[in-house]
Coordinates of C-alpha atoms in Angstrom, one line a residue:
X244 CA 28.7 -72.3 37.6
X245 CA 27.0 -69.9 35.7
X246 CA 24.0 -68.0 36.9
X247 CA 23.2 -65.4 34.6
X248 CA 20.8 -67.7 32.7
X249 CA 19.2 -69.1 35.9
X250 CA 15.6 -68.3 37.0
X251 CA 15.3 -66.0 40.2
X252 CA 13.7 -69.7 41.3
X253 CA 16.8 -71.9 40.6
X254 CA 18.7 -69.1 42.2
X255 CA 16.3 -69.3 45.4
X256 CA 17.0 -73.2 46.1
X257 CA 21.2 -72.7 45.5
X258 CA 21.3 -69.9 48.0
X259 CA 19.5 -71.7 50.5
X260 CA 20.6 -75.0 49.9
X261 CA 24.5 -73.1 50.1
X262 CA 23.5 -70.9 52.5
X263 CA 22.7 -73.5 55.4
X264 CA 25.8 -75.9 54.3
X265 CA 28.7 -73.6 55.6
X266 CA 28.1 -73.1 59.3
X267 CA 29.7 -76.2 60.8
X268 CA 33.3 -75.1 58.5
X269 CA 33.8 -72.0 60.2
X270 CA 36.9 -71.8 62.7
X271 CA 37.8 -70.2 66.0
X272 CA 39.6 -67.3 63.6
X273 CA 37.1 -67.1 61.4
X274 CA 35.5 -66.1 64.5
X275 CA 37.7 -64.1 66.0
X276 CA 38.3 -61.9 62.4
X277 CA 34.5 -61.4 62.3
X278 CA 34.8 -59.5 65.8
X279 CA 37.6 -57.4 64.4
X280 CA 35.4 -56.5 61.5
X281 CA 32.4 -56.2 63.1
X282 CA 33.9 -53.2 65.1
X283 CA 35.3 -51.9 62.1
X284 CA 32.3 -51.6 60.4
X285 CA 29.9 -51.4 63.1
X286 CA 27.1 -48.2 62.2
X287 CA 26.2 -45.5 64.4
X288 CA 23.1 -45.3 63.3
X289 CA 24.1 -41.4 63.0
X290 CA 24.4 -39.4 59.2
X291 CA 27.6 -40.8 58.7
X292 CA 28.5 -44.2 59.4
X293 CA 31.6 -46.1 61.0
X294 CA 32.7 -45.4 64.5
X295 CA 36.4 -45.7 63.4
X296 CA 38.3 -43.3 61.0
X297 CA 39.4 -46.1 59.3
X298 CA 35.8 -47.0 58.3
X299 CA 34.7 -43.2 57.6
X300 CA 37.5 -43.5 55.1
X301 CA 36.5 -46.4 53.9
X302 CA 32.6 -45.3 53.3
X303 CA 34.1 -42.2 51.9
X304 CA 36.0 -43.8 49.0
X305 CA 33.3 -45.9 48.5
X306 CA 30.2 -43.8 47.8
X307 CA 29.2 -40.3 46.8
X308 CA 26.0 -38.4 48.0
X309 CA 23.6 -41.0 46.3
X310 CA 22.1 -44.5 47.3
X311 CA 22.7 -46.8 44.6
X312 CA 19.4 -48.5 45.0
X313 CA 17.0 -45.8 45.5
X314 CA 19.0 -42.8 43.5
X315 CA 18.6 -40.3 46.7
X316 CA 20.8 -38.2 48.4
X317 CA 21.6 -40.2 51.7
X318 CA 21.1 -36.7 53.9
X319 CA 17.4 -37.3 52.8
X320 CA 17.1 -40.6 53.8
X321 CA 18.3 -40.6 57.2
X322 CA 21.8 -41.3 56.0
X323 CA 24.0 -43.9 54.5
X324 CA 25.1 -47.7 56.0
X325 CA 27.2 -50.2 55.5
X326 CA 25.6 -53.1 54.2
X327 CA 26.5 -57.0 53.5
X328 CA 25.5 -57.4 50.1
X329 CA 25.1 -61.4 51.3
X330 CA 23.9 -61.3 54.5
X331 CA 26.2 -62.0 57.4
X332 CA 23.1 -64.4 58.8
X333 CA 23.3 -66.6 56.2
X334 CA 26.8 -66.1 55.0
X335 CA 28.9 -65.2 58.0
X336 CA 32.4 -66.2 56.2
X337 CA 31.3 -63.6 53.7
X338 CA 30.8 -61.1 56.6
X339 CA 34.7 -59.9 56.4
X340 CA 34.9 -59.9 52.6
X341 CA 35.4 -56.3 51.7
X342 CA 33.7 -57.4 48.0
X343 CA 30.5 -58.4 50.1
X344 CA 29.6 -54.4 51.4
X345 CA 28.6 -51.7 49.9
X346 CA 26.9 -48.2 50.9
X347 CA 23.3 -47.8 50.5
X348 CA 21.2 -45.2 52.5
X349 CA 19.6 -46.5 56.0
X350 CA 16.2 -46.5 54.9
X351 CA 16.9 -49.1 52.1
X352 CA 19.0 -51.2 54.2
X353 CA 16.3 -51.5 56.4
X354 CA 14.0 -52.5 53.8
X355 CA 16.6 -55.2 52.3
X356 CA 17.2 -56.4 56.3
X357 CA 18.8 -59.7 55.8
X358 CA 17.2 -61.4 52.2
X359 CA 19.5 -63.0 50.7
X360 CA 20.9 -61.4 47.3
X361 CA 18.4 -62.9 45.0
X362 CA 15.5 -62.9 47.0
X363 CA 16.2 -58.5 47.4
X364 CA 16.2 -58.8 43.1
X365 CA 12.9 -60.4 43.2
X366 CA 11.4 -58.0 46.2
X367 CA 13.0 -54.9 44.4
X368 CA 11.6 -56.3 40.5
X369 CA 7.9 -56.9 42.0
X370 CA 7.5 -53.8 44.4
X371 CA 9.8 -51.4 43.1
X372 CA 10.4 -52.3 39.2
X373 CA 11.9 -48.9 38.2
X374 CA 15.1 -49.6 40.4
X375 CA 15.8 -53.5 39.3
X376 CA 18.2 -52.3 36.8
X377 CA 20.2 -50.5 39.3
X378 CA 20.3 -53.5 42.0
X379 CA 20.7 -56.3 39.0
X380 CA 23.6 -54.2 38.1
X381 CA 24.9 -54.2 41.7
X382 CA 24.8 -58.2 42.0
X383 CA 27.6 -59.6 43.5
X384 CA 28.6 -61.9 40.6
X385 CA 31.9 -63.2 41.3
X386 CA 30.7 -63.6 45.1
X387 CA 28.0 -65.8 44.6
X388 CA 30.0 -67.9 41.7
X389 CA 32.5 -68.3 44.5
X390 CA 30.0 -70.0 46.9
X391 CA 30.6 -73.9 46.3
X392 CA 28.2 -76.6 47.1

């Protein structure tokens, strides 16, 4: 499936229309891994986020002292998260997928809340245009080629 040439419309209908399909094929472990997870990468809510060191490391090897979407430093916008690139409303057997999360400062994360990935792009291209390129650029390709209908 290729979606690079598809219109931010087209891309609207797929993600709901995979979106609301997966639900009813998640298991009993699926549910019990997303627990696990969710502790792991559960956020403070504090400058630096994870509550385990595990996660700290993680954050750490992942990020530097910049959000990728905004281009600040994350000590000036009341820190950094981790965030489900595809959110874990609409995509919760994406939630443990370590290629789904990324760090972005808390500020943005609240702003993207849970939109789905294409739905941000259009949000971020009509009120903030200057910072598409770096959030295009940050689209989870591969994830949302791997959603099947």
């Amino acid at each position: 499936m290729n979606l690079e040439n598809k219109e931010l419309s087209e891309l609207f209908k797929l993600a709901d229309k995979i979106g609301k399909k997966r639900y009813h094929k998640l298991t009993s472990q699926d549910f019990e891994n997303y627990r696990k997870f969710d502790y792991w990468r559960y956020v403070n809510g504090d400058a630096e986020c994870g509550t385990t060191e595990e996660s700290k490391e993680w954050v750490r090897d992942n990020s530097d002292w910049y959000c990728p979407i905004c281009g600040d430093k994350y000590s000036e916008r009341d820190g950094k998260n981790i965030d489900h690139k595809l959110p874990r409303s609409q995509y919760p057997w994406l939630s443990i997928e370590f290629k789904n999360l990324w760090v972005i400062c808390r500020i943005c994360n609240l702003e993207k809340s849970d939109m789905h990935w294409y739905e941000y792009e259009h949000y971020i291209f009509v009120k903030y245009p200057d910072l598409y390129p770096a959030v295009k650029a940050a689209r989870p390709g591969k994830l949302l080629q791997s959603l099947r209908l």
